[in-house]
Coordinates of C-alpha atoms in Angstrom, one line a residue:
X270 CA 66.1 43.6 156.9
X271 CA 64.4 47.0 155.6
X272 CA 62.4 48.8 158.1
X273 CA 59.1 48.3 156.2
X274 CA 59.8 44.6 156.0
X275 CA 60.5 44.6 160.3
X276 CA 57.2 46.8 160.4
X277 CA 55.3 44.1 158.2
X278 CA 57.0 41.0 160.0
X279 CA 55.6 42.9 163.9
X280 CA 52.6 43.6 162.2
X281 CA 52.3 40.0 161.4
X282 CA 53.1 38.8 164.5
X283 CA 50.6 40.8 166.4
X284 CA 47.6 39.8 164.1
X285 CA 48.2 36.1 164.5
X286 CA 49.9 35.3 168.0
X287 CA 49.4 38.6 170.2
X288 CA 45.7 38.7 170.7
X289 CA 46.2 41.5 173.1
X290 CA 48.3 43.9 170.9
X291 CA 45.4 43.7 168.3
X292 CA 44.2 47.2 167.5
X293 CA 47.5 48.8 169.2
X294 CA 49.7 50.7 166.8
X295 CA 53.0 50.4 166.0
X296 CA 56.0 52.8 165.9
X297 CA 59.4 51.1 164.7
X298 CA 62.4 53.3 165.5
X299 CA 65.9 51.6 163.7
X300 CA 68.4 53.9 166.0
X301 CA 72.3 54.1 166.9
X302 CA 72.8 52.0 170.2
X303 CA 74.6 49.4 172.2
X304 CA 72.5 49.3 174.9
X305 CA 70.5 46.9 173.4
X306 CA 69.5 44.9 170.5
X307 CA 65.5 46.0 171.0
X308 CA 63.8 47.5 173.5
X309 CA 59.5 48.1 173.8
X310 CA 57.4 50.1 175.7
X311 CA 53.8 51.6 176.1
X312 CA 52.4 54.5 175.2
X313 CA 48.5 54.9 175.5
X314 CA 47.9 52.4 173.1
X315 CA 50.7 52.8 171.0
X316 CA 53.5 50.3 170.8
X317 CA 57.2 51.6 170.2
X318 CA 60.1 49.1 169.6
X319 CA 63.3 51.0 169.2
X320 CA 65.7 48.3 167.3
X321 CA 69.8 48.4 167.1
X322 CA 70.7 49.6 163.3
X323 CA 73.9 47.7 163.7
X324 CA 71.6 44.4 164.4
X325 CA 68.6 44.9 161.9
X326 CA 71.8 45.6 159.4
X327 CA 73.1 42.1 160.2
X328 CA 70.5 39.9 161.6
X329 CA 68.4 36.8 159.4
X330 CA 65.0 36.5 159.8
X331 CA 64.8 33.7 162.5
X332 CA 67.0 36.2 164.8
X333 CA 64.6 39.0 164.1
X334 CA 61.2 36.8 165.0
X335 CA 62.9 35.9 168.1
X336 CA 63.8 39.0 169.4
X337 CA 60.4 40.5 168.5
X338 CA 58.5 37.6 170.0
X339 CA 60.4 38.4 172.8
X340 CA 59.5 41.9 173.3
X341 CA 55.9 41.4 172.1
X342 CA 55.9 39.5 175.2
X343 CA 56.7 42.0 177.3
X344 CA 54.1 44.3 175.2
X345 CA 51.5 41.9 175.8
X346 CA 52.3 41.4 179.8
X347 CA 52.7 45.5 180.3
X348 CA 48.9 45.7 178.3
X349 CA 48.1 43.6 181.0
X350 CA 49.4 45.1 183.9
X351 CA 48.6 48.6 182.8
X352 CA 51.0 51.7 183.9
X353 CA 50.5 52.1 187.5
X354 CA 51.7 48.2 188.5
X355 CA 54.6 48.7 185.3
X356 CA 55.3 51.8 187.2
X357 CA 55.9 49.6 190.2
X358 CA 57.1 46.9 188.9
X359 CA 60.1 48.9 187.5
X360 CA 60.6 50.5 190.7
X361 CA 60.9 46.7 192.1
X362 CA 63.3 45.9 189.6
X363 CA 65.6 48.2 190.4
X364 CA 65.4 47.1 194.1
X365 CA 65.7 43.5 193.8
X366 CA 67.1 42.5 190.9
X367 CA 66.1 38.9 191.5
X368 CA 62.4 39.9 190.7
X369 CA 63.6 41.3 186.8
X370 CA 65.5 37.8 186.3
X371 CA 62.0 35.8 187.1
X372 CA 60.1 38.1 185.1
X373 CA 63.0 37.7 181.7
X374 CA 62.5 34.0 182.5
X375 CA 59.0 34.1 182.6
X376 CA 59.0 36.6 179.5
X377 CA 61.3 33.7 177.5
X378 CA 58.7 30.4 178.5
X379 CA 55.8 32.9 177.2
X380 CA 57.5 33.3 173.9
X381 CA 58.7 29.7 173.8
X382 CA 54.5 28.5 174.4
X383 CA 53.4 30.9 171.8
X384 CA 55.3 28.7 169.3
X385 CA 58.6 30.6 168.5
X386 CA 60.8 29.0 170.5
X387 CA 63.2 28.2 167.6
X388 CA 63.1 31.3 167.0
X389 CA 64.2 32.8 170.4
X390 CA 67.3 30.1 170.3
X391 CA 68.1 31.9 167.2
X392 CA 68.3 34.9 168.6
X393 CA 69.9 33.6 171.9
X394 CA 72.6 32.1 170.0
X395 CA 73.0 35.4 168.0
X396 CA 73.1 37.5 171.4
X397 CA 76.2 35.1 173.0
X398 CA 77.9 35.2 169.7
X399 CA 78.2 39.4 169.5
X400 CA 78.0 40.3 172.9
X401 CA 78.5 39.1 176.5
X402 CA 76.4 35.4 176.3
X403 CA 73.5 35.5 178.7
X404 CA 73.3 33.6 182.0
X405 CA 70.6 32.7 184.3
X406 CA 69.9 36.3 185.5
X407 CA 69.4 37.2 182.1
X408 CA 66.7 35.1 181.6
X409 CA 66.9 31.6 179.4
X410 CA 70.6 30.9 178.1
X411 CA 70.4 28.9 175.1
X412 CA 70.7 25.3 176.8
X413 CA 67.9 25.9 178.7
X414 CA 66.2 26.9 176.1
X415 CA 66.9 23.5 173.7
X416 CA 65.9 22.1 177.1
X417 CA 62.6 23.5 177.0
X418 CA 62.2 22.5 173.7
X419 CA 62.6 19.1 174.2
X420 CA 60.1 19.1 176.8
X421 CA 57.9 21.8 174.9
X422 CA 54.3 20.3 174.2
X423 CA 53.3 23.3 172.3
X424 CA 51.6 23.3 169.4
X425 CA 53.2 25.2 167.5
X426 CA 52.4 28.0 164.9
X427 CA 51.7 28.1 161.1
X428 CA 54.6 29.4 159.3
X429 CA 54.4 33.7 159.2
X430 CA 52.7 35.1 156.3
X431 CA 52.0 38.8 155.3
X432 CA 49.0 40.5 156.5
X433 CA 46.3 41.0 153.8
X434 CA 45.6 44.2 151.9
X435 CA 42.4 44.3 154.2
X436 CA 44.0 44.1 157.5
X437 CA 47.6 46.2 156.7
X438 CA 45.4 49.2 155.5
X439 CA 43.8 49.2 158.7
X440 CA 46.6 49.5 160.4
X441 CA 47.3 52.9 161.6
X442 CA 51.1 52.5 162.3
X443 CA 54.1 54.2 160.3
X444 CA 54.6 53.2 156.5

């Protein structure tokens, strides 16, 4: 998927399911790494996702919702939270590593609520297929999340559409 298309799909995203990311801007980085398929973070009230160019390159559009429902999650959580208890939190993480497995869990239920569950199993599956496959310290492996599913009384969401002219040339992020 084209950077610009990723940008208008997070854009999307945050205008109809992340209440709390509304008004935040967003900086899309497509970079060389295997650390990760996509990381997030906070900056004032900016929003940076730094995405794998090796994934964006070869994941479909279900994979790509999931993974950044995922992280706006954790975008939406840190807004919450603010720096200083992120700050600690981190530092807690690194300490008891039990504490970052119930906060990935918690992270994965969040996105599977907000109506993307699909989605997230889409990614999940993508994840065990091209790297080491997730267990329970990683948060949701993908039975638990068809589990959840099963069980899921959420709603749902309306299918993703583009922002309108109106809203997108409001928004202050990169083009």
């Amino acid at each position: 998927m084209k950077k610009s298309n990723l940008i208008a799909l997070a854009r999307t995203m945050m205008a109809t399911s992340f209440p709390e990311l509304r008004g935040m801007t967003l900086k899309l980085k497509v970079i060389d790494t295997e650390d990760y398929v996509m990381a997030t973070w906070l900056e004032g009230k900016e929003i940076h996702l730094d995405l794998s160019r090796e994934d964006a390159a070869r994941m479909g559009r279900s994979v790509i919702i999931g993974v950044l429902a995922h992280e706006l999650c954790h975008a939406e959580e840190d807004r919450r939270h603010g720096p200083f208890l992120e700050a600690l939190f981190s530092w807690l993480y690194e300490r008891f590593p039990s504490l970052e497995t119930r906060m990935e869990r918690r992270i994965d239920f969040a996105v599977i609520r907000k109506g993307y569950g699909n989605e997230l199993l889409a990614f999940q599956r993508y994840h065990d297929l091209h790297y080491e496959p997730y267990d329970q310290t990683d948060g949701l492996t993908a039975k638990e999340i068809e589990e959840a599913l099963r069980h899921s009384h959420s709603p749902g969401r309306a299918p993703l559409q583009d922002v309108s002219r109106a809203r997108a040339s409001r928004w202050r992020g990169p083009r």
